[in-house]
Every structure is written in C-alpha cells, then in structure tokens.
Short mmCIF file of C-alpha atoms in Angstrom, two decimals:
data_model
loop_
_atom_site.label_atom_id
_atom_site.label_comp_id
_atom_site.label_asym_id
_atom_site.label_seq_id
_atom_site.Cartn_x
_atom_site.Cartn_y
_atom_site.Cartn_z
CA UNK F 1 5.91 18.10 -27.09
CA UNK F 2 7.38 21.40 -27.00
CA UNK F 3 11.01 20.25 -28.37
CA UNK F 4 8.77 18.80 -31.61
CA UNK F 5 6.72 21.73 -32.29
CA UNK F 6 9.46 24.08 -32.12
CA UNK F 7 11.61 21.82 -33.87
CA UNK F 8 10.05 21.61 -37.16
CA UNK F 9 9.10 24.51 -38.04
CA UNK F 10 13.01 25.61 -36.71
CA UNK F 11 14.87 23.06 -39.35
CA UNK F 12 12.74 24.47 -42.24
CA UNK F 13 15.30 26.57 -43.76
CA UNK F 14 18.12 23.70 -43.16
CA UNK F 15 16.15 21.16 -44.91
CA UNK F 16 15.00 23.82 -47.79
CA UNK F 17 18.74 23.88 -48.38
CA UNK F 18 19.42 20.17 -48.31
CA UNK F 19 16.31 18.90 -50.66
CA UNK F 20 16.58 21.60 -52.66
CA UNK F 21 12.62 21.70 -52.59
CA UNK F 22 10.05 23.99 -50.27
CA UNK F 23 9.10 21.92 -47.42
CA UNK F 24 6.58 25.10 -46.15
CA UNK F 25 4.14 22.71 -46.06
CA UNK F 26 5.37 21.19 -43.02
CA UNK F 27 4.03 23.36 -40.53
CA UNK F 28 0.17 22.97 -41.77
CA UNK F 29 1.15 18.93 -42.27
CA UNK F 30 1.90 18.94 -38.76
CA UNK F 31 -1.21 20.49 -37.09
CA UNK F 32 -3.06 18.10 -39.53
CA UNK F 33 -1.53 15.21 -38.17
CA UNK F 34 -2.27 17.11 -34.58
CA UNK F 35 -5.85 17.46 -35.62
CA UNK F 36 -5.89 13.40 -36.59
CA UNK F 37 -3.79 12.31 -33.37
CA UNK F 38 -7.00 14.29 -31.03
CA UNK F 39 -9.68 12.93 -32.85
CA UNK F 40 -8.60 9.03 -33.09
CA UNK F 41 -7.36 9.61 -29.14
CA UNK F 42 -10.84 9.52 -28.14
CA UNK F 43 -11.80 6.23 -29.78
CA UNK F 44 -7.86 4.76 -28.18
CA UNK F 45 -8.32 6.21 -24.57
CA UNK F 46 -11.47 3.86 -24.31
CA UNK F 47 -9.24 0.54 -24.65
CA UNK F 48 -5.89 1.84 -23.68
CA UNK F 49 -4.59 3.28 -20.56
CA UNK F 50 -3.95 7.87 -20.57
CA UNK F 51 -0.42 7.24 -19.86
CA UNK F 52 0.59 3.96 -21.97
CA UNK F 53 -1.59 5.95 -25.03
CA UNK F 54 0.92 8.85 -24.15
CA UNK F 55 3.89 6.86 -24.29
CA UNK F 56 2.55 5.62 -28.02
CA UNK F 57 2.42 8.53 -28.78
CA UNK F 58 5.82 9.65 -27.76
CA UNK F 59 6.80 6.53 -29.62
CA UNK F 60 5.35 7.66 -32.90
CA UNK F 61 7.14 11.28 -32.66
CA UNK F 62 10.56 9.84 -32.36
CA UNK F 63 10.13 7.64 -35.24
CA UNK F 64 8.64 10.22 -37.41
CA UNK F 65 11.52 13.25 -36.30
CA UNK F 66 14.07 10.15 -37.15
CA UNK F 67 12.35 9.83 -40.68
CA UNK F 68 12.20 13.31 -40.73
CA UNK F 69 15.75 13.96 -40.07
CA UNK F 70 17.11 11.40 -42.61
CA UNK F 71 14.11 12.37 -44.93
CA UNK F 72 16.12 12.55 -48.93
CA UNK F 73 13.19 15.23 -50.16
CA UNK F 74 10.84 17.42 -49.25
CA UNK F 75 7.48 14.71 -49.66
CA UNK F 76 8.97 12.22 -47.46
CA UNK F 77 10.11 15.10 -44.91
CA UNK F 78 6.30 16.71 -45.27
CA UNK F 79 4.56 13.25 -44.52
CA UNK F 80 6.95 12.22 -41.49
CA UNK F 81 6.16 15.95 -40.53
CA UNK F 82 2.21 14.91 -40.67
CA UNK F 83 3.27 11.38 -38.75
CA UNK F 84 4.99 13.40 -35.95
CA UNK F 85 1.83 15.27 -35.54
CA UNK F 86 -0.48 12.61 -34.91
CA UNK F 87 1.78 11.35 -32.58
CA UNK F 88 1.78 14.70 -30.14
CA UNK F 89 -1.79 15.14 -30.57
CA UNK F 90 -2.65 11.37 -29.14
CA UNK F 91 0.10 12.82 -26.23
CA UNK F 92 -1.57 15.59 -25.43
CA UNK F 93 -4.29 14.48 -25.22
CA UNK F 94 -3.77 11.49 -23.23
CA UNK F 95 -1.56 13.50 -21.17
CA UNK F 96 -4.41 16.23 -20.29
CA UNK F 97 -6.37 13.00 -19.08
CA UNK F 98 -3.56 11.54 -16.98
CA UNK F 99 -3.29 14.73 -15.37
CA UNK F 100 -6.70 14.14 -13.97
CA UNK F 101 -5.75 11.21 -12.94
CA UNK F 102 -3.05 12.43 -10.71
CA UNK F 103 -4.51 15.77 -9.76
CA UNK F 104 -5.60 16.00 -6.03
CA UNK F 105 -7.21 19.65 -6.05
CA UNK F 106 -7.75 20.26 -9.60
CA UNK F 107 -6.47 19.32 -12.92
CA UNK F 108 -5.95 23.09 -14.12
CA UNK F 109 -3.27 23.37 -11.50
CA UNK F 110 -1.40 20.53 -12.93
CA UNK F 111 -1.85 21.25 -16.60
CA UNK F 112 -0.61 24.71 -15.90
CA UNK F 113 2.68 23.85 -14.51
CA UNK F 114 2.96 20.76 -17.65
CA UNK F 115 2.51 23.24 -19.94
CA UNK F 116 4.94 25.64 -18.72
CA UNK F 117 7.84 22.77 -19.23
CA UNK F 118 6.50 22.43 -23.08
CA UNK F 119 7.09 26.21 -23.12
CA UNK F 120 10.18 26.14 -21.79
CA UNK F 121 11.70 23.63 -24.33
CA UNK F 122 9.68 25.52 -27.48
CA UNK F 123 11.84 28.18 -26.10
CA UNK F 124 15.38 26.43 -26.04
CA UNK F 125 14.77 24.53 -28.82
CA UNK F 126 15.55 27.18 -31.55
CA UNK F 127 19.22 27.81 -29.83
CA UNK F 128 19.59 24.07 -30.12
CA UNK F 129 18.84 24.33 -34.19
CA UNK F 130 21.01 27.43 -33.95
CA UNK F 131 24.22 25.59 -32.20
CA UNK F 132 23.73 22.74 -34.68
CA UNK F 133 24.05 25.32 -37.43
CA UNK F 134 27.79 25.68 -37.06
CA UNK F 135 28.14 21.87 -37.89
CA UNK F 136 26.00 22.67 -41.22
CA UNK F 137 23.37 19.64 -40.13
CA UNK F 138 20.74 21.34 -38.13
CA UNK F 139 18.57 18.11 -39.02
CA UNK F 140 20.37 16.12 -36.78
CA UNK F 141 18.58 18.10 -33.58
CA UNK F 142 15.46 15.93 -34.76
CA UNK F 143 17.34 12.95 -33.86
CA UNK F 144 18.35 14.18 -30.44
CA UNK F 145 14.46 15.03 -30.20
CA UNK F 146 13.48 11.74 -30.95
CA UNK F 147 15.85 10.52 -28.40
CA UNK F 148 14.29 12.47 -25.74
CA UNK F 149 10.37 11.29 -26.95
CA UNK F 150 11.84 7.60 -26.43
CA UNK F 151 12.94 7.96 -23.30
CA UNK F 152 9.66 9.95 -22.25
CA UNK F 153 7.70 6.84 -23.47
CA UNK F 154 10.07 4.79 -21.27
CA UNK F 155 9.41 7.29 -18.36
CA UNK F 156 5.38 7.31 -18.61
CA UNK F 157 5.19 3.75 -18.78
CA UNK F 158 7.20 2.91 -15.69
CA UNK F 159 4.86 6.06 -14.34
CA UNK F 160 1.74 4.93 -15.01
CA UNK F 161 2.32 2.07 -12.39
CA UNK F 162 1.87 4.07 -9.40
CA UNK F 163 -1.36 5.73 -10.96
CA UNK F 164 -4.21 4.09 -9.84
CA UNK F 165 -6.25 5.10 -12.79
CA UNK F 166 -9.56 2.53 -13.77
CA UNK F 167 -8.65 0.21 -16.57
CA UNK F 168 -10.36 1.26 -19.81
CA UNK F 169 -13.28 -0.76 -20.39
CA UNK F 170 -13.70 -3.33 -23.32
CA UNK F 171 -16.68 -4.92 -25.08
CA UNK F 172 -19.00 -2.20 -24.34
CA UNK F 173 -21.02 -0.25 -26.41
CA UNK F 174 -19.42 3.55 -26.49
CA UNK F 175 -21.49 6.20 -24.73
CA UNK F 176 -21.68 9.49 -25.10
CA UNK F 177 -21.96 12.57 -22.76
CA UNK F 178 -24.69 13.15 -21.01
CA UNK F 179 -26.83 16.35 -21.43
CA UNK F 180 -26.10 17.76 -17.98
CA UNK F 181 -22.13 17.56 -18.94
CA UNK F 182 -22.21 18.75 -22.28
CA UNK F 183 -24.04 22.14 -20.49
CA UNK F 184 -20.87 21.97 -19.00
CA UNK F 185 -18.69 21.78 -21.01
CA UNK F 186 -20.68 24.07 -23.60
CA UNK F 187 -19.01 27.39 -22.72
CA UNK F 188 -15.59 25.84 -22.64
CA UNK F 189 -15.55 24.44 -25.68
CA UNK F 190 -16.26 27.32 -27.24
CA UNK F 191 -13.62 29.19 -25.74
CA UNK F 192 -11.10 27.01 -26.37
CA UNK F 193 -11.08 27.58 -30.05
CA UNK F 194 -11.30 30.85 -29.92
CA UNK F 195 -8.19 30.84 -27.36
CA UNK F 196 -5.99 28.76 -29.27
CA UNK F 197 -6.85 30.91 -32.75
CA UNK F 198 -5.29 34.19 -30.97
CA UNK F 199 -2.30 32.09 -29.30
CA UNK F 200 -1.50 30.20 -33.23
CA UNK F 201 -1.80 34.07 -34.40
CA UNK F 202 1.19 35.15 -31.98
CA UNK F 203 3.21 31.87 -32.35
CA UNK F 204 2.76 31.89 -36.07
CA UNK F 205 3.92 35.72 -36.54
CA UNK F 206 6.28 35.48 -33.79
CA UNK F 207 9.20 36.34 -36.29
CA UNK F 208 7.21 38.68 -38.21
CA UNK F 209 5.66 40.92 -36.01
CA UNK F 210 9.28 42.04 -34.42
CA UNK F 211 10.68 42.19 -37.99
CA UNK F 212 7.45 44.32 -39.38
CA UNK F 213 7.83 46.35 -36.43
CA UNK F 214 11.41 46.84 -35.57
CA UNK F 215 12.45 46.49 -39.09
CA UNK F 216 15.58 44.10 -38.22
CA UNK F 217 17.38 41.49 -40.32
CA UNK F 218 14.38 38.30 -40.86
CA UNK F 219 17.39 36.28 -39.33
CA UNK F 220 18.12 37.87 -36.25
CA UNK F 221 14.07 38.28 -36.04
CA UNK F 222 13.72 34.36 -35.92
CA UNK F 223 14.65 34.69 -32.14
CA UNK F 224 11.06 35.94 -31.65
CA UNK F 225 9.90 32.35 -31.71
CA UNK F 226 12.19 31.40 -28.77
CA UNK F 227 11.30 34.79 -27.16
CA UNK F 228 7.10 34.31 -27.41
CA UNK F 229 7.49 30.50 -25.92
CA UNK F 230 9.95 32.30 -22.96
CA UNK F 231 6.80 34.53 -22.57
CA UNK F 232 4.91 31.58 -22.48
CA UNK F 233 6.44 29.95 -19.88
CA UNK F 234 6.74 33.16 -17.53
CA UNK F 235 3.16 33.46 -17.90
CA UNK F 236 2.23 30.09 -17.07
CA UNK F 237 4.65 29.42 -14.22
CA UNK F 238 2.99 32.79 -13.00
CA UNK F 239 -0.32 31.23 -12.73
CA UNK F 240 1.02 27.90 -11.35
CA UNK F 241 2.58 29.79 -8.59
CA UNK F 242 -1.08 31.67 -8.25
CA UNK F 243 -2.55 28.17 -8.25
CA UNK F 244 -0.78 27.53 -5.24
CA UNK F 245 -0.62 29.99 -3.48
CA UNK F 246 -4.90 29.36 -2.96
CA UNK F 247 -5.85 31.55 -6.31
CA UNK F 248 -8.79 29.46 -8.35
CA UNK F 249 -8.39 28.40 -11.77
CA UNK F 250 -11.40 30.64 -12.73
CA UNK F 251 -9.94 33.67 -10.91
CA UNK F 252 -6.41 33.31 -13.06
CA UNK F 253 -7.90 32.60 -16.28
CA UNK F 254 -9.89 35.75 -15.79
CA UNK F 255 -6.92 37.85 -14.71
CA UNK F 256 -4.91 36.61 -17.46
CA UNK F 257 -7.50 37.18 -20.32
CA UNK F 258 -8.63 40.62 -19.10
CA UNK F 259 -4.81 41.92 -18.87
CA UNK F 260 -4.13 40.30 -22.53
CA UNK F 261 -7.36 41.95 -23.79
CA UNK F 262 -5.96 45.42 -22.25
CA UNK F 263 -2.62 44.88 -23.67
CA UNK F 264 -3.75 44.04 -27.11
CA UNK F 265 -5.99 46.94 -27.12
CA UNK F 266 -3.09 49.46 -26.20
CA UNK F 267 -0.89 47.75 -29.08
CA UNK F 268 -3.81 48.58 -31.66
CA UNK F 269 -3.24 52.39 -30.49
CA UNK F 270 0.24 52.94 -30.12
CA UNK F 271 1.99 50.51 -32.47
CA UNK F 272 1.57 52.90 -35.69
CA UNK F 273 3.33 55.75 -33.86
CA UNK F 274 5.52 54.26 -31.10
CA UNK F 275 6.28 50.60 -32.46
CA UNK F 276 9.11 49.58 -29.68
CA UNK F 277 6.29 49.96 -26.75
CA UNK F 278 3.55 48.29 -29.08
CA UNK F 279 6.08 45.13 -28.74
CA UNK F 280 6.14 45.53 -25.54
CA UNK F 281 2.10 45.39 -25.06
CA UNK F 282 2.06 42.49 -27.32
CA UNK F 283 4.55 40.80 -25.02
CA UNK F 284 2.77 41.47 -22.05
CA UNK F 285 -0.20 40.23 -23.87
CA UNK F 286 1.33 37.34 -24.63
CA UNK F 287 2.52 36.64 -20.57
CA UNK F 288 -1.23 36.91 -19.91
CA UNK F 289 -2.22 34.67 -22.20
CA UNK F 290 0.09 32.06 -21.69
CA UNK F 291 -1.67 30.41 -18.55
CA UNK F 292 -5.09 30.19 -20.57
CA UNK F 293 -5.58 26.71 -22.63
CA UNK F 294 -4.53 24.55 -19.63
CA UNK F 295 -7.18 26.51 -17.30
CA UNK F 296 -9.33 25.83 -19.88
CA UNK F 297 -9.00 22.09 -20.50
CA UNK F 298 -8.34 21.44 -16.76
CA UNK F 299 -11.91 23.76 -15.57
CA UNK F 300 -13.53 21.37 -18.46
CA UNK F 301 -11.96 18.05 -17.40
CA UNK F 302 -12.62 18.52 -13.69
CA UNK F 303 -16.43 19.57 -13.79
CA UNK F 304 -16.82 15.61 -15.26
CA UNK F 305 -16.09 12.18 -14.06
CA UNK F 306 -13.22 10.07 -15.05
CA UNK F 307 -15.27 8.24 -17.35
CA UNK F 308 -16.57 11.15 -19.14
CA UNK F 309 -13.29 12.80 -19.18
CA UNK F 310 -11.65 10.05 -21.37
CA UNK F 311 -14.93 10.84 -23.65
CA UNK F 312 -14.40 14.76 -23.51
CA UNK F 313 -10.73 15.38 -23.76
CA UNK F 314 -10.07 14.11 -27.64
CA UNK F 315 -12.62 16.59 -28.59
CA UNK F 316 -11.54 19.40 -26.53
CA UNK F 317 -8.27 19.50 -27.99
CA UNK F 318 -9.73 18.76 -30.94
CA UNK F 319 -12.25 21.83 -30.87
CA UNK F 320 -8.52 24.11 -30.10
CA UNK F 321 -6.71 22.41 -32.86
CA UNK F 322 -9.78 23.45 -35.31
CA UNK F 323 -9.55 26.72 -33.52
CA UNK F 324 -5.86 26.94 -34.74
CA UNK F 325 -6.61 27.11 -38.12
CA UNK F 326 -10.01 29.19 -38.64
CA UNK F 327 -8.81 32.11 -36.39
CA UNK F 328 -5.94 33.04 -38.32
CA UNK F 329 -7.67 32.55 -41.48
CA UNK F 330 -10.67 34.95 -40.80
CA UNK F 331 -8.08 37.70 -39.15
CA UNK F 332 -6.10 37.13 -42.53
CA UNK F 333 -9.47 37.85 -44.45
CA UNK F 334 -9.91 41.12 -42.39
CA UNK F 335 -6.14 42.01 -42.97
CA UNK F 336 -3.07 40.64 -44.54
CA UNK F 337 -0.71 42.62 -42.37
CA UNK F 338 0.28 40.96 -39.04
CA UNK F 339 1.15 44.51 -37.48
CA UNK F 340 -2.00 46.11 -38.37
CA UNK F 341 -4.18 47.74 -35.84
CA UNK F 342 -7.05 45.65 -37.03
CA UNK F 343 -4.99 42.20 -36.01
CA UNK F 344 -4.61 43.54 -32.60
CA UNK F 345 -8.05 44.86 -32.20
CA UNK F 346 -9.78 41.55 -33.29
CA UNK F 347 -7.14 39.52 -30.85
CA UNK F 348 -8.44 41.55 -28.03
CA UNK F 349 -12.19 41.11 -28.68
CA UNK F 350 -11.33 37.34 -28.83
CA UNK F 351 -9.87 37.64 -25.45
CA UNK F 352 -13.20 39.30 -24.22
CA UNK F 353 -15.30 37.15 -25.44
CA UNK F 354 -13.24 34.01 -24.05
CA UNK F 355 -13.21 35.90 -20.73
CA UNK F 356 -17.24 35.75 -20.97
CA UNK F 357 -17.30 32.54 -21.61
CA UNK F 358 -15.10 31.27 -19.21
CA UNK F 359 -16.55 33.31 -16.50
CA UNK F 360 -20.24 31.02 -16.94
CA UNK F 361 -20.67 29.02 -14.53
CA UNK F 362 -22.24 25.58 -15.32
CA UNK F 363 -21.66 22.47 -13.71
CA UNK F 364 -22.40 18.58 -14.11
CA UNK F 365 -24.39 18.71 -10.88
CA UNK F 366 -24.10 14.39 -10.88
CA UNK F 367 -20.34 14.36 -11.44
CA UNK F 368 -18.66 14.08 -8.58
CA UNK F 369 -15.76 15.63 -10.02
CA UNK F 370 -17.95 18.69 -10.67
CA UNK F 371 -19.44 18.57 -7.17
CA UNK F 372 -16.19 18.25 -5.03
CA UNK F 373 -13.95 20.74 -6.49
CA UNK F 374 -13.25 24.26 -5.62
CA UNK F 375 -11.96 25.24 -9.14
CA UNK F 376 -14.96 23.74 -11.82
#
C-alpha cells in the first residue's frame, strides 16, 4: 500500500513526458478509486474472508500499476490510476479487520506497527523512481510494484490459514450497528476525518512547504515526500514501541496529538521570521502525528465485536478518505498559501479538537470486545 501511493503520484512527471498530456489528475483519480474500494469493502467483507478480500485487492493494484505502467496516454494512465485505488482501499480496509482478527491485546497495537511498514516503503519509494530515472523509464517501477502486490496476495492467502477468523455469513439479511456501538464509535468517527484532512494537508504539500520555505530548486524539494513518510514511520514505530512497552492506545494518541498541536502552533509563530526552525516544528508535528489514524481505527474496531467490526471498518476508512478531501479544501478556502500562518493555525486546532474527541470515553457495554480490553 505504501509502494502504490507513493508511486503514482512519484511517476507523474515521467509519464507527463512520455504521453505528452497532463496526467495531474491522477492523484484525485486515485483517492476516488480509494473512496470506492472502502465503501464496496463493507458490502464484500460480509461474503468474503478480511484476508482473501485483501489479497483481491492486492490483486487489483498490480494489474492496474501494470496498465498503468504500459498506459499509451494520459486517459488510460488516469483510469488504471482510479482502478489501483479501489484496489488499496478494499486492502486497507480488509487489512484493518484482519488485524483484529489476529490482535491478542488490542488492534491499535497492531495497526500501529502495519502502518509504520506502509510508511517506510512511501518513504523508499521515491529513491526507487529516482534510480529508475537514469534508465529514462521511471514507469517501469510500477511494474516492480505490481510484482510485489502479487506476491502479497500470494502471502495473505497462504496467511489467512492459520487465522481462525468466523467465516462470513451468507443468505442473511444485512444488519446494521446497533445503537449502543454507534455511541461508540460516534466520537471516533468524527475524528478520523478530521485526522486524515491535516495528515493529506502535510503529504500533499510535502514538496511545497520546504520549497516555499527554504526557497530550493522544486526538484531537489521533491525529496520532502520521502522525508514526511520517514517522519511517518519514526513516529509510528515510536508509538508501537510505547504500545509495548504497557503505554495504552488512548494515552499515545493523546501524547501524539497534543505535541503535534504544540508544534503546529509554534510553526504559525516563527515560520514568517525564522523559516528553517518553522520546518523543523512542522516535522516534529508531523512525528506526532504519524501514530494517530491506526490508534484511531484500532480504539474503534476493538470497542465492537467481530461481527460488527466487518460492518464498521468500510465506513471508518471511508469517513477518513472523505476527510481527505474536505479538509484541504476548506484550509484552501481560508488560504491559498501552504506556508501561511493561517494553514498552521487551523492544522493545530484540528489536532485539538481530535484530541477531544478521542479522549471520550464511550463503550459498547455488550461487546465483548469493548468489555475485555484495556485499550477501547
């Protein structure tokens, strides 16, 4: 998952070039497709096993970044961008389930460290693009991606037989949630929109907001992407290792959010006069923040059942993915300048009011996932 989303957008000049066409488009087509995969994932997990659904899913990535890679113009690269989409959001979400599955303590912990590996591959994945460069067919990194999501499907698969996760159940009439879960789950997914807006804000301007500020070439500026994913990962292998080491899910999403808030506040202030250390609050920002969507989904997923969570977690990514596109656009109404106080100051109320959210505690009291952990 992390090798495709950093992919894409990474090839976009190389396949400019090529089709002789903007392929811009790409980027949005993909979160679409993202958007499609999370929604139609909660009809799927009903009928078909967390981890087979994830290997589908896996399945459709590789063919689309094969189509992709051979695409002749910049339509047929934009739809197979769309295709790959819908492909990692039915693996994420599937995944996030099948990390219930397996979790013993809670699914947080779990999601945390999975989420770190997607970080770390966002983060090598531009150097790949880069190497490929001196051949003059970047592209062709979308095949070696596609290689890797086959043999991931191959991997979850043979996985999935020592998971002893209930079969999906057939012929009967979906339910939905029931009231005491959705009070649940309320808080969280709110948050989780609001958390993934501020994250898409920092991975989308990743390359701007060094070359705004430092006022370096846009090409040697493109290594911000690789450096915000590093960040990423730091931050959540961090709260894995606080995980372990007998810190609660709550506790570290708390931490986390409160130090990015802090962060992004001190960027608003000193960024206009001192831009070097405004970077620098923005990265730590960024380290903080890193931890906070797999807290999130794995706090949500364990206060239910296993039934319920195969209900809950299409729409929870779902309710981030949305999230993904209406934060930026509302910061981008209040300013069109990614370095701007303003952009920092709204980022950090976000955080706040996450940190609020998260911090209510609400429980399924009949699930007896929400009963027996020490983390929902």
């Amino acid at each position: 998952m992390g090798a495709t989303a950093a992919a894409i957008p990474a090839v976009l000049p190389s396949v400019e070039q090529a089709v002789g066409a903007s392929v811009a488009s790409a980027v949005p087509a993909l979160f679409g497709g993202l958007l499609v995969g999370v929604l139609a994932s909660g009809l799927q997990l009903r009928r078909v096993r967390a981890m087979h659904l994830a290997a589908i899913g896996c399945l459709v990535q590789a063919i689309a970044l094969g189509g992709a890679a051979l695409a002749p113009t910049a339509t047929a690269f934009i739809v197979f961008a769309a295709v790959a989409g819908l492909g990692f959001g039915l693996t994420e979400a599937s995944a996030s389930l099948a990390s219930k599955a397996v979790s013993t303590t809670s699914t947080a912990a779990v999601l945390t460290a999975l989420t770190a590996t997607v970080a770390v591959t966002a983060a090598l994945t531009p150097f790949l693009v880069a190497a490929a460069a001196g051949t003059g067919r970047p592209p062709l990194v979308l095949l070696v991606v596609a290689a890797a999501q086959v043999a991931a499907a191959i991997a979850l698969v043979a996985g999935a037989r020592g998971i002893a996760a209930p079969a999906p159940v057939r012929g009967e009439r979906p339910r939905g949630l029931r009231r005491a879960s959705l009070l649940a789950l309320l808080p969280l997914a709110i948050a989780l929109p609001l958390y993934v807006g501020v994250e898409t804000v920092f991975a989308g301007w990743s390359a701007v907001i060094p070359a705004e500020l430092l006022q370096v070439d846009p090409a040697a500026a493109a290594i911000g992407t690789s450096v915000f994913w590093a960040l990423m990962a730091v931050g959540r292998f961090v709260s894995s290792a606080m995980l372990r080491s007998g810190a609660t899910a709550r506790t570290a999403l708390l931490m986390g959010l409160v130090t990015a808030a802090a962060m992004l506040a001190l960027a608003a202030v000193v960024t206009p006069a001192a831009p070097t250390f405004g970077l620098v609050a923005i990265a730590l920002a960024v380290v903080g923040l890193a931890p906070t969507y797999a807290l999130t989904v794995g706090l949500a997923l364990d206060r239910l059942d296993e039934t319920e969570a195969a209900k809950a977690t299409g729409v929870l990514v779902a309710c981030g993915a949305a999230g993904g596109s209406a934060v930026p656009a509302a910061i981008l109404l209040l300013t069109d300048d990614p370095t701007a106080p303003a952009t920092f100051v709204a980022t950090a109320v976000i955080c706040v009011i996450v940190a609020a959210l998260s911090a209510i505690r609400v429980s399924a009291t009949s699930s007896p996932a929400a009963t027996g952990s020490r983390t929902a």
